[in-house]
Amino acid sequence: MYDFIKDPSIYNFVRGPLVWIAFLVFIGGSIYKIREMVLLAKKEKVVYPYMDLKLSLRSLLHWLIPFNSRNWRLRPVVTTVTFLFHIGLVILPVFLLAHNVLIYESWGISWWTLSEGLSDIMAMIVIGCCIFFALRRIFAPEVRFVTFADDYLILAIAFLPFITGFLAYHQWLLPHKIMVILHMIFGSLMLITIPFTRLGHMLYFFLTRAYMGSDQGYRHSKDW
Amino acid sequence: MAEVSVKEGVETRDWIELKRKPVADIGFDETVKNLTTEKIEKVVNAVLNIGKNAARFMAPLETCIHCALCSTACHWYLSHDKDPTYAPVAKVKMTLWELIKRKGKVSPEFMKQVARIVFCECNLCRRCSMYCPFGLDIAYQLGMVRRICFILGLVPQNILDQTHSLSATLNQLWLTQGDWIDTMQWQEEEVRAEIKNVRIPIDKEGADVMWCPLGTEPKVATYHIARTAKIMNVAGIDWTVSAQDGWDSANMGMFIRDMETMQRVVRGIYDNAMRLKIKRVVLTE
Amino acid sequence: MGWKDSPIETLHPIEFYYELVSTGRIKIDKNKKIKGPITIQDPCNLVRLRGAGEKVRYLVNATCEGPIIEMQPNREHNFCCNGGGGGNAIGPPWKRNRCEGARVKAEQIIATGCHNICAPCHNCYTSINDVLKFYNLEGHAMFMDEILAETMEVPEEFKVG
């Protein structure tokens, strides 16, 4: 097993085709899923007539800014953790120096990056948040009651790329190369699973929020 | 019934049974005796198949991340010392997700509990949607479960009776047209003791406003009619009430998701408004 | 209520009364105004699904003397009275169950310390009265037509005798 992972062809595979496949599946799958849902919504008589861009953006904005909706204010701890987690989740992979170097080597383009120290802190925050969510699933009664095995699974899918990336950066636990391979495998896994599991809440968030915002806004009410 | 379930390989007690004070309701206790797993399966799948074509139904299913942030929005949850089984997401879990997971193969006792959750422990007030970070329409989902229960006949007796009344007479409490007109005239007479020459115009064509009371008003709460007559007359409004059926603005069909009756009630009101060439309708409910 | 493309404009009585009072078709008699502090039960259908919270407050301000002591939370965020969505209509066997589920409502009312509760919805009206009785609270729910009919100015030509 150990020798198998050390085989350079594995590294070449995960660095090349696997990442390509992952991105294709992620982008293609996301477009497919959103398209399906939008078409499905079109069939319903009551969704489209209510949709309103201004009201949707209003609702989205209120919920995307921390502590700007009443439920965010009521639960400061969960709110802080949720926002830190999701900001880290989205910003860190895109602006990480190491990722940029890889992209530069391949295509010759690069963009602004985070400093290494900041990336390290952000990675730790994301990992910490994951642990918080797991503990919340175990210890908060109302969350435990509605937790299924796949909730832990999707949490693990989000957790693994970050923990492996963090360990690879510090070269702890496993040899650097093996950790990087694991990191790439888990990263690809996350990208592939986003459109097809409930990680897809990343995509549907904007649709469901827009619908509820428009619906409530149409009734001269608000939903934050 | 238990024998049938065992033969089908359905465990009767593998779902979470809630510890609630038992409440006797003929609508649940008697109809549940006529149910079988096959019947339930048929209805559940029929309703869910419609649901599969509905974005409002599918999007929440695929989005809900089970964060339980909606729980504190629910007055049932807060009133019961934060009992997790009263949280909105828990109600969806115990009803809809369970039905989907088992593809409708559930025992009648399970359905009875589902009916109790959706009818008697949720008001579809949509407060949870306001507190959900995704704005998921939880009320719509529980409404779908109400529809399943309604088609199975698992509805609290009182509300089912009122819905039957609506489907037969277009009002909530089995009032006849004669009773209704009589009550209006009686109230007109009563209010005349206080306000001179009060009129409750019945079936006046071309009036500005048509007032549609709740079925309970002519039946048990006639003072509402008297007060409305006072206000309308003092304000000098050109108003009327409909003499024909379709004057009741209560819509129990909506509550139990009896869409057919619901549409007929709404249509009855609009038909009357069109017939009398009304400009605006004031609905008590 | 609340559809797009409805063939005829439909109004909730509150919206209609708001129009009557704000345009001066109904005048409020200053001497008859309801005394004492008053709190408002925001009905789901009126506030969350119709956005008429401010209209209720306008009417209460116009007809009542005492200060409005808001329930916490209020307006769109108010708790359901537990009588809506068929909660009342499921009938007498469930009354106890319903009142137990409305404990937050009772706590809200106690926190305001008001005895007058304006409940401008039939379901809320019935339900609030049940809750008050169940938890042995003083006070009573008031329907908007009740408040308006009591406090409005009745011109001379309408007076009997």
XYZ file of C-alpha atoms in Angstrom:
670
model
C 0.000 0.000 0.000
C 2.765 2.325 1.050
C 4.800 1.524 -2.024
C 1.741 1.870 -4.151
C 1.123 5.427 -3.034
C 4.788 6.271 -3.432
C 4.668 5.202 -7.082
C 5.241 8.378 -9.145
C 2.498 7.430 -11.611
C -0.059 7.938 -8.831
C 1.266 11.407 -8.187
C 1.145 12.181 -11.873
C -2.397 10.893 -12.078
C -3.785 12.863 -9.178
C -1.939 16.000 -10.245
C -3.090 15.784 -13.818
C -6.203 13.925 -14.942
C -7.859 13.622 -11.539
C -7.871 17.348 -10.965
C -9.171 17.906 -14.478
C -11.926 15.364 -13.939
C -12.788 16.883 -10.605
C -13.124 20.378 -11.993
C -15.099 19.222 -15.015
C -17.486 17.242 -12.846
C -17.800 20.127 -10.393
C -18.543 22.765 -13.016
C -20.601 20.525 -15.276
C -22.496 19.022 -12.364
C -23.213 22.410 -10.862
C -24.553 23.815 -14.109
C -26.628 20.689 -14.626
C -28.085 20.782 -11.125
C -28.946 24.471 -11.211
C -30.470 24.109 -14.659
C -32.576 21.170 -13.518
C -33.867 23.085 -10.528
C -34.613 26.213 -12.529
C -36.506 24.185 -15.131
C -38.388 22.408 -12.372
C -39.295 25.760 -10.865
C -40.559 26.951 -14.214
C -43.096 24.151 -14.264
C -44.661 25.414 -11.066
C -47.210 28.129 -11.419
C -46.374 29.907 -8.214
C -42.592 30.226 -8.270
C -41.778 32.314 -11.308
C -44.429 35.021 -11.069
C -43.143 35.928 -7.617
C -39.462 36.071 -8.488
C -38.034 39.525 -8.209
C -34.372 40.404 -8.573
C -34.376 43.294 -6.162
C -36.200 41.430 -3.418
C -33.965 38.391 -3.899
C -30.774 40.404 -3.628
C -32.152 42.175 -0.595
C -32.720 38.882 1.166
C -29.385 37.411 0.038
C -27.495 40.445 1.214
C -29.119 40.366 4.624
C -28.154 36.781 5.156
C -24.661 36.990 3.663
C -23.577 39.718 6.054
C -22.827 38.364 9.509
C -25.233 39.410 12.261
C -27.491 41.152 9.799
C -30.457 38.863 10.253
C -32.198 38.154 13.498
C -31.277 34.505 13.649
C -27.591 35.319 13.161
C -27.840 37.755 16.057
C -29.642 35.250 18.270
C -26.834 32.724 17.936
C -23.559 34.612 17.967
C -21.314 31.591 18.423
C -22.809 29.528 15.629
C -22.852 32.576 13.395
C -19.199 33.406 13.964
C -18.122 29.831 13.392
C -20.329 29.456 10.321
C -19.000 32.582 8.668
C -15.351 31.903 9.517
C -15.742 28.369 8.232
C -17.346 29.288 4.937
C -15.045 32.217 4.287
C -12.051 29.974 4.869
C -13.594 27.244 2.778
C -13.989 29.463 -0.271
C -11.124 31.965 0.030
C -8.334 29.679 1.147
C -8.193 27.236 -1.800
C -8.500 30.019 -4.348
C -5.851 32.345 -2.959
C -3.420 29.855 -1.467
C 0.180 30.436 -2.574
C 0.898 26.778 -3.237
C -2.184 26.418 -5.430
C -1.187 29.513 -7.330
C 2.280 28.169 -7.922
C 0.811 25.005 -9.391
C -1.451 26.985 -11.671
C 1.443 29.222 -12.669
C 3.564 26.192 -13.535
C 0.795 24.779 -15.690
C -0.669 27.781 -17.416
C 1.585 30.648 -16.597
C -1.079 32.711 -14.871
C -1.324 33.670 -11.238
C -3.164 36.118 -9.046
C -2.997 37.732 -5.644
C -2.250 35.288 -2.859
C -2.553 35.085 0.867
C 0.585 35.205 2.947
C 1.711 31.852 4.262
C 1.137 32.764 7.884
C -2.405 33.925 7.233
C -3.171 30.816 5.200
C -1.930 28.717 8.048
C -4.190 30.497 10.506
C -7.160 30.218 8.180
C -6.577 26.516 7.717
C -6.504 26.092 11.461
C -9.716 28.058 11.772
C -11.481 25.884 9.202
C -10.272 22.747 10.932
C -11.376 24.118 14.275
C -14.787 25.014 12.866
C -15.204 21.505 11.504
C -14.495 20.124 14.940
C -17.003 22.585 16.403
C -19.670 21.436 13.948
C -18.961 17.811 14.756
C -19.199 18.496 18.478
C -22.394 20.431 17.916
C -23.842 17.470 16.045
C -22.966 15.233 18.965
C -23.842 17.407 21.930
C -26.620 19.821 20.958
C -29.796 17.794 21.414
C -31.799 19.489 18.687
C -29.004 18.930 16.167
C -28.269 15.391 17.256
C -31.902 14.485 16.778
C -31.762 15.329 13.073
C -28.237 14.075 12.374
C -27.757 11.167 10.018
C -24.585 9.310 9.054
C -24.324 11.325 5.855
C -24.147 14.535 7.859
C -20.877 13.346 9.364
C -19.813 12.162 5.935
C -20.218 15.540 4.272
C -18.526 17.183 7.218
C -15.635 14.771 6.765
C -15.505 15.518 3.045
C -15.071 19.180 3.852
C -12.654 18.449 6.678
C -10.204 16.079 4.987
C -8.711 18.353 2.287
C -7.987 20.978 4.894
C -6.440 18.710 7.490
C -4.298 16.940 4.879
C -3.271 20.233 3.326
C -2.392 21.604 6.737
C -0.355 18.528 7.640
C 1.348 18.527 4.264
C 2.385 22.142 4.684
C 3.929 21.399 8.049
C 5.246 18.024 6.851
C 3.878 16.241 9.879
C 2.627 12.712 10.418
C 3.243 11.307 6.929
C 5.939 11.968 4.338
C 5.215 15.170 2.482
C 4.573 13.584 -0.897
C 2.052 11.066 0.378
C 0.196 13.755 2.272
C 0.046 15.895 -0.843
C -1.366 12.993 -2.820
C -3.998 12.391 -0.150
C -4.732 16.106 -0.106
C -5.310 16.156 -3.842
C -7.476 13.056 -3.735
C -9.661 14.482 -0.978
C -9.796 17.870 -2.643
C -10.973 16.276 -5.866
C -13.458 14.199 -3.915
C -14.915 17.333 -2.395
C -15.236 19.054 -5.751
C -16.882 16.016 -7.302
C -19.345 15.549 -4.456
C -20.463 19.171 -4.200
C -23.118 19.026 -6.920
C -24.405 15.594 -5.981
C -24.671 15.643 -2.212
C -26.133 18.101 0.230
C -22.864 19.996 -0.080
C -24.864 21.381 -2.984
C -26.380 23.785 -0.488
C -23.553 25.981 -1.772
C -25.431 26.209 -5.080
C -29.015 26.013 -3.906
C -28.485 28.622 -1.216
C -28.880 31.363 -3.794
C -31.990 29.817 -5.340
C -33.892 29.032 -2.156
C -32.953 32.311 -0.549
C -34.056 34.190 -3.647
C -37.387 32.399 -3.662
C -38.115 33.024 -0.004
C -36.905 36.617 -0.258
C -39.126 37.305 -3.248
C -42.098 35.544 -1.735
C -41.867 37.405 1.550
C -40.993 40.656 -0.161
C -43.977 40.338 -2.433
C -46.142 40.113 0.651
C -44.580 43.355 1.925
C -42.835 41.352 4.580
C -39.220 40.463 5.165
C -37.336 37.336 5.986
C -34.342 38.343 8.036
C -53.268 -4.855 10.777
C -50.101 -5.788 12.598
C -50.056 -9.168 10.817
C -50.099 -7.528 7.437
C -47.189 -5.337 8.414
C -45.086 -8.234 9.627
C -45.781 -10.201 6.462
C -44.623 -7.256 4.394
C -41.410 -7.177 6.377
C -42.190 -3.811 7.866
C -41.076 -3.310 11.414
C -43.892 -1.630 13.241
C -41.790 -0.066 15.958
C -38.532 0.835 14.295
C -39.432 4.493 14.158
C -39.113 6.955 16.970
C -42.295 6.855 18.971
C -42.974 10.158 20.626
C -44.004 10.352 24.219
C -47.015 12.598 24.091
C -50.139 12.789 26.181
C -52.714 10.720 24.343
C -55.569 12.729 22.891
C -58.703 10.961 21.723
C -59.854 12.151 18.333
C -62.244 10.082 16.249
C -60.669 11.478 13.137
C -57.425 9.709 13.995
C -58.509 6.762 16.117
C -61.241 5.449 13.842
C -59.753 6.096 10.412
C -56.449 4.544 11.357
C -58.268 1.220 11.732
C -59.156 1.234 8.048
C -55.622 1.823 6.861
C -53.190 -0.732 5.586
C -49.574 -0.394 4.596
C -50.540 -0.886 0.936
C -53.055 1.955 1.056
C -50.558 4.266 2.696
C -47.858 3.319 0.232
C -50.119 4.075 -2.693
C -51.120 7.504 -1.408
C -47.655 8.511 -0.275
C -46.109 7.615 -3.589
C -48.848 9.362 -5.532
C -48.330 12.599 -3.595
C -44.544 12.355 -3.611
C -44.511 11.770 -7.357
C -46.275 15.067 -7.777
C -43.697 16.472 -5.378
C -40.822 15.260 -7.511
C -41.934 17.633 -10.214
C -42.071 20.549 -7.836
C -39.010 22.692 -7.219
C -40.461 23.984 -3.983
C -40.536 20.413 -2.761
C -37.214 19.145 -4.077
C -34.965 22.126 -3.361
C -35.389 21.982 0.425
C -34.816 18.244 0.448
C -31.479 18.627 -1.297
C -30.424 21.756 0.518
C -31.236 21.235 4.194
C -27.945 20.735 5.986
C -29.621 19.666 9.243
C -28.186 22.575 11.193
C -31.312 22.915 13.387
C -31.010 26.692 13.409
C -34.756 26.789 12.755
C -35.517 25.178 16.100
C -35.622 28.346 18.193
C -38.039 29.869 15.691
C -40.757 27.431 16.688
C -43.103 28.290 19.521
C -43.791 24.600 20.070
C -40.100 23.937 20.622
C -39.717 26.845 23.021
C -42.925 26.057 24.869
C -41.785 22.525 25.592
C -38.462 23.390 27.221
C -36.507 23.001 23.990
C -37.618 19.441 23.416
C -35.776 18.516 20.195
C -38.744 16.554 18.857
C -40.711 19.778 18.444
C -38.130 21.548 16.286
C -39.297 22.275 12.729
C -36.530 20.265 11.128
C -37.299 17.386 13.478
C -40.930 17.467 12.390
C -39.829 17.195 8.771
C -37.476 14.413 9.706
C -40.095 12.401 11.541
C -42.628 12.773 8.770
C -41.434 13.524 5.262
C -37.887 12.179 5.312
C -39.089 9.020 6.974
C -41.818 8.538 4.364
C -39.328 9.101 1.561
C -36.746 6.790 3.105
C -39.267 3.972 3.408
C -40.909 4.775 0.091
C -44.251 4.957 1.844
C -44.040 1.486 3.363
C -45.070 2.439 6.867
C -47.516 1.133 9.402
C -50.841 2.810 10.163
C -49.638 3.628 13.685
C -46.712 5.520 12.211
C -49.062 7.461 9.977
C -51.183 8.329 12.981
C -48.166 9.867 14.665
C -47.293 11.717 11.460
C -50.803 13.134 11.330
C -50.545 14.276 14.919
C -47.242 16.021 14.237
C -48.378 17.867 11.137
C -51.883 18.774 12.272
C -51.557 19.226 16.002
C -47.985 20.315 16.573
C -47.424 22.716 13.732
C -49.348 25.810 12.646
C -47.595 26.315 9.306
C -46.840 29.846 10.486
C -43.686 30.084 8.320
C -41.644 31.537 11.123
C -39.086 28.769 10.664
C -38.599 29.802 7.039
C -37.652 33.245 8.278
C -35.028 31.779 10.573
C -33.628 29.213 8.164
C -30.331 30.447 6.684
C -31.468 29.000 3.366
C -35.015 30.281 3.558
C -36.413 26.800 3.020
C -40.185 26.622 2.910
C -40.701 24.135 5.722
C -44.393 24.979 5.914
C -44.845 23.877 2.310
C -43.198 20.547 3.024
C -45.318 19.853 6.078
C -48.293 20.933 3.991
C -47.486 18.149 1.557
C -47.547 15.714 4.453
C -50.905 17.148 5.517
C -52.111 16.419 2.008
C -51.008 12.793 2.347
C -52.834 12.540 5.665
C -55.933 14.177 4.250
C -56.137 11.757 1.326
C -55.764 8.911 3.800
C -58.535 10.448 5.888
C -56.266 10.957 8.908
C -57.590 14.372 9.825
C -58.868 15.656 13.176
C -62.603 15.163 13.182
C -63.577 18.769 13.802
C -61.638 20.274 10.923
C -62.627 17.463 8.577
C -66.278 18.109 9.364
C -65.839 21.791 8.639
C -64.158 20.974 5.353
C -67.033 18.686 4.434
C -69.375 21.506 5.274
C -67.404 23.813 3.034
C -67.496 21.364 0.173
C -71.253 20.905 0.546
C -72.427 24.418 1.391
C -69.364 26.643 0.812
C -69.537 27.669 4.431
C -67.849 26.281 7.440
C -70.695 25.399 9.777
C -73.516 23.873 7.721
C -75.516 27.097 7.521
C -78.240 27.172 4.944
C -78.791 30.140 2.691
C -81.964 30.926 4.648
C -80.144 30.941 7.988
C -77.537 33.256 6.594
C -79.936 35.817 5.164
C -82.073 35.586 8.272
C -79.105 36.287 10.521
C -78.154 39.313 8.484
C -81.667 40.754 8.743
C -81.848 39.972 12.431
C -78.562 41.768 13.038
C -79.733 44.719 10.997
C -82.715 44.981 13.288
C -80.558 44.657 16.405
C -78.159 47.400 15.402
C -81.043 49.744 14.616
C -81.544 50.062 18.347
C -78.199 51.884 18.466
C -77.707 53.438 15.082
C -80.480 54.938 13.016
C -81.467 53.335 9.729
C -78.628 50.875 9.595
C -78.630 48.784 6.449
C -76.976 45.497 5.716
C -77.475 45.463 1.957
C -77.738 41.933 0.648
C -76.769 41.198 -2.942
C -76.485 44.824 -3.949
C -75.138 45.016 -7.470
C -72.238 47.336 -8.207
C -71.321 48.009 -4.589
C -67.816 49.206 -3.770
C -67.081 46.613 -1.164
C -68.261 43.079 -0.596
C -67.722 41.841 2.919
C -67.107 38.147 3.468
C -67.346 37.152 7.118
C -66.161 33.978 8.726
C -68.682 31.154 8.985
C -68.561 31.361 12.761
C -69.807 34.946 12.731
C -73.430 34.338 11.691
C -73.469 31.085 13.647
C -72.060 31.957 17.066
C -70.472 35.401 16.986
C -73.104 37.673 15.520
C -71.680 40.686 17.365
C -68.995 40.825 14.707
C -71.694 41.368 12.100
C -73.285 44.073 14.211
C -69.996 45.900 14.665
C -69.130 45.682 10.987
C -72.575 47.019 10.109
C -72.003 49.959 12.454
C -68.595 50.759 11.018
C -69.699 50.443 7.423
C -72.770 52.613 7.923
C -71.039 55.348 9.894
C -68.235 55.482 7.358
C -70.824 55.659 4.607
C -69.423 52.775 2.613
C -71.352 51.405 -0.345
C -71.141 47.800 0.782
C -72.932 44.512 0.493
C -72.866 40.869 1.433
C -73.590 38.034 -0.944
C -76.912 36.237 -0.618
C -75.710 33.204 -2.495
C -73.347 30.564 -1.151
C -69.756 31.610 -1.258
C -69.916 34.310 1.383
C -67.704 32.487 3.882
C -64.066 33.446 3.897
C -62.995 30.549 6.106
C -61.015 28.014 4.170
C -60.443 24.839 6.088
C -59.570 23.105 2.841
C -56.403 25.153 2.822
C -55.439 24.011 6.299
C -55.749 20.325 5.580
C -54.524 20.779 2.007
C -57.796 19.682 0.464
C -56.928 21.633 -2.673
C -60.182 20.827 -4.413
C -62.409 22.316 -1.722
C -59.949 25.141 -1.239
C -60.260 26.163 -4.865
C -64.026 25.962 -4.794
C -64.254 28.210 -1.741
C -62.013 30.837 -3.276
C -63.815 30.559 -6.550
C -67.150 30.926 -4.797
C -66.089 34.268 -3.374
C -64.726 35.545 -6.667
C -67.796 34.306 -8.525
C -70.023 36.241 -6.181
C -67.872 39.318 -6.509
C -68.029 39.085 -10.297
C -71.757 38.458 -10.267
C -72.388 41.551 -8.165
C -69.772 43.627 -10.036
C -67.931 44.381 -6.817
C -64.858 46.594 -6.785
C -63.124 45.203 -3.722
C -63.563 42.289 -1.359
C -62.922 42.491 2.372
C -62.165 39.080 3.809
C -62.281 38.515 7.526
C -59.760 35.743 7.335
C -55.035 36.293 -0.172
C -51.810 37.653 -1.426
C -51.853 36.313 -4.950
C -50.486 37.973 -7.960
C -53.068 38.549 -10.693
C -56.034 38.288 -8.383
C -59.104 39.232 -10.438
C -60.502 41.540 -7.770
C -58.612 43.379 -5.073
C -58.959 41.608 -1.755
C -58.358 43.268 1.579
C -57.959 42.183 5.141
C -60.314 44.161 7.434
C -57.261 45.769 9.055
C -56.178 47.215 5.756
C -59.720 48.350 5.120
C -60.086 49.946 8.553
C -56.702 51.588 8.145
C -58.007 53.191 4.996
C -61.196 54.346 6.711
C -59.399 55.862 9.687
C -56.474 57.388 7.813
C -58.729 59.052 5.247
C -60.977 60.351 7.998
C -64.124 58.507 6.962
C -64.200 57.193 10.511
C -63.361 59.648 13.239
C -62.273 58.498 16.645
C -63.994 59.995 19.672
C -61.256 61.178 22.025
C -63.364 60.509 25.110
C -64.085 56.923 24.189
C -60.501 55.826 23.603
C -59.512 52.517 25.193
C -57.710 53.138 28.455
C -54.642 51.462 29.827
C -51.581 49.980 28.211
C -52.200 47.670 25.297
C -50.134 45.069 23.521
C -50.518 43.749 20.014
C -50.598 40.167 18.842
C -49.244 40.206 15.286
C -51.159 37.562 13.336
C -49.078 35.502 10.927
C -51.432 35.998 8.032
C -51.530 39.748 8.494
C -47.902 40.470 9.294
C -45.789 37.723 7.814
C -47.935 37.117 4.768
C -49.388 40.552 4.216
C -46.904 42.986 5.746
C -49.564 45.072 7.488
C -47.860 45.353 10.877
C -47.588 49.135 10.734
C -51.260 49.487 9.843
C -52.272 47.632 12.991
C -50.082 49.970 15.019
C -51.569 52.997 13.335
C -55.057 51.818 14.215
C -54.180 50.966 17.793
C -52.482 54.313 18.225
C -55.541 56.059 16.881
C -58.045 54.221 19.043
C -56.246 53.598 22.315
C -54.960 56.008 24.894
C -52.450 53.874 26.668
C -48.963 53.242 25.393
C -48.411 50.267 23.128
C -46.157 47.845 24.933
C -44.719 45.586 22.256
C -44.388 41.870 22.744
C -40.827 40.682 22.323
C -40.225 39.735 19.573
C -42.815 41.559 17.537
C -43.979 42.281 13.995
C -42.658 39.755 11.476
C -40.853 37.967 14.255
C -43.826 37.465 16.513
C -44.710 33.965 17.584
C -47.792 32.346 16.174
C -50.748 32.384 18.588
C -50.963 28.613 18.084
C -54.467 28.869 16.691
C -53.532 29.397 13.068
C -53.024 26.848 10.331
C -56.003 24.899 11.582
C -54.747 24.966 15.172
C -58.114 26.125 16.468
C -60.143 24.211 13.959
C -58.775 20.810 14.940
C -61.237 21.084 17.734
C -61.879 20.806 21.447
C -59.979 17.554 22.115
C -56.747 19.314 21.302
C -57.326 22.447 23.356
C -55.031 21.447 26.190
C -52.325 20.362 23.781
C -52.671 23.677 21.993
C -52.455 25.781 25.127
C -49.394 23.895 26.330
C -47.761 24.609 23.005
C -48.458 28.309 23.451
C -46.503 28.781 26.642
C -44.143 31.245 24.972
C -47.164 33.303 24.044
C -48.253 33.406 27.683
C -44.720 34.365 28.714
C -44.692 37.121 26.136
C -47.977 38.470 27.434
C -46.823 38.319 31.058
C -43.647 40.184 30.095
C -45.670 43.046 28.642
C -47.821 43.260 31.760
C -50.784 44.336 29.645
C -54.368 43.319 30.221
C -55.549 44.506 26.854
C -54.334 42.490 23.954
C -55.296 43.591 20.489
C -55.643 40.421 18.397
C -56.831 41.439 14.953
C -57.407 37.912 13.630
C -60.187 35.485 14.469
C -57.791 32.639 15.180
C -55.551 34.788 17.349
C -58.531 36.211 19.194
C -59.889 32.788 20.146
C -56.486 31.367 20.829
C -55.249 34.238 23.010
C -58.382 34.073 25.125
C -57.862 30.331 25.583
C -54.238 30.862 26.530
C -55.150 33.529 29.072
C -57.707 31.230 30.644
C -55.407 28.219 30.638
C -52.561 30.030 32.380
C -54.888 31.934 34.731
C -53.833 35.307 33.418
C -55.816 38.456 33.757
C -56.757 40.293 30.631
C -58.628 39.732 27.447
C -58.079 39.764 23.726
C -59.761 42.514 21.746
C -60.792 42.284 18.154
C -60.181 45.284 15.940
C -63.845 45.716 14.951
C -64.705 45.721 18.666
C -62.205 48.491 19.394
C -63.238 50.503 16.379
C -66.990 50.173 16.906
C -66.598 51.275 20.528
C -64.351 54.234 19.963
C -65.608 55.710 16.730
C -67.477 58.981 16.649
C -71.124 58.419 15.784
C -72.445 61.528 14.014
C -75.761 63.062 15.134
C -77.748 61.875 12.138
C -77.075 58.251 13.082
C -78.136 58.563 16.699
C -81.394 56.948 17.680
C -84.013 59.065 19.401
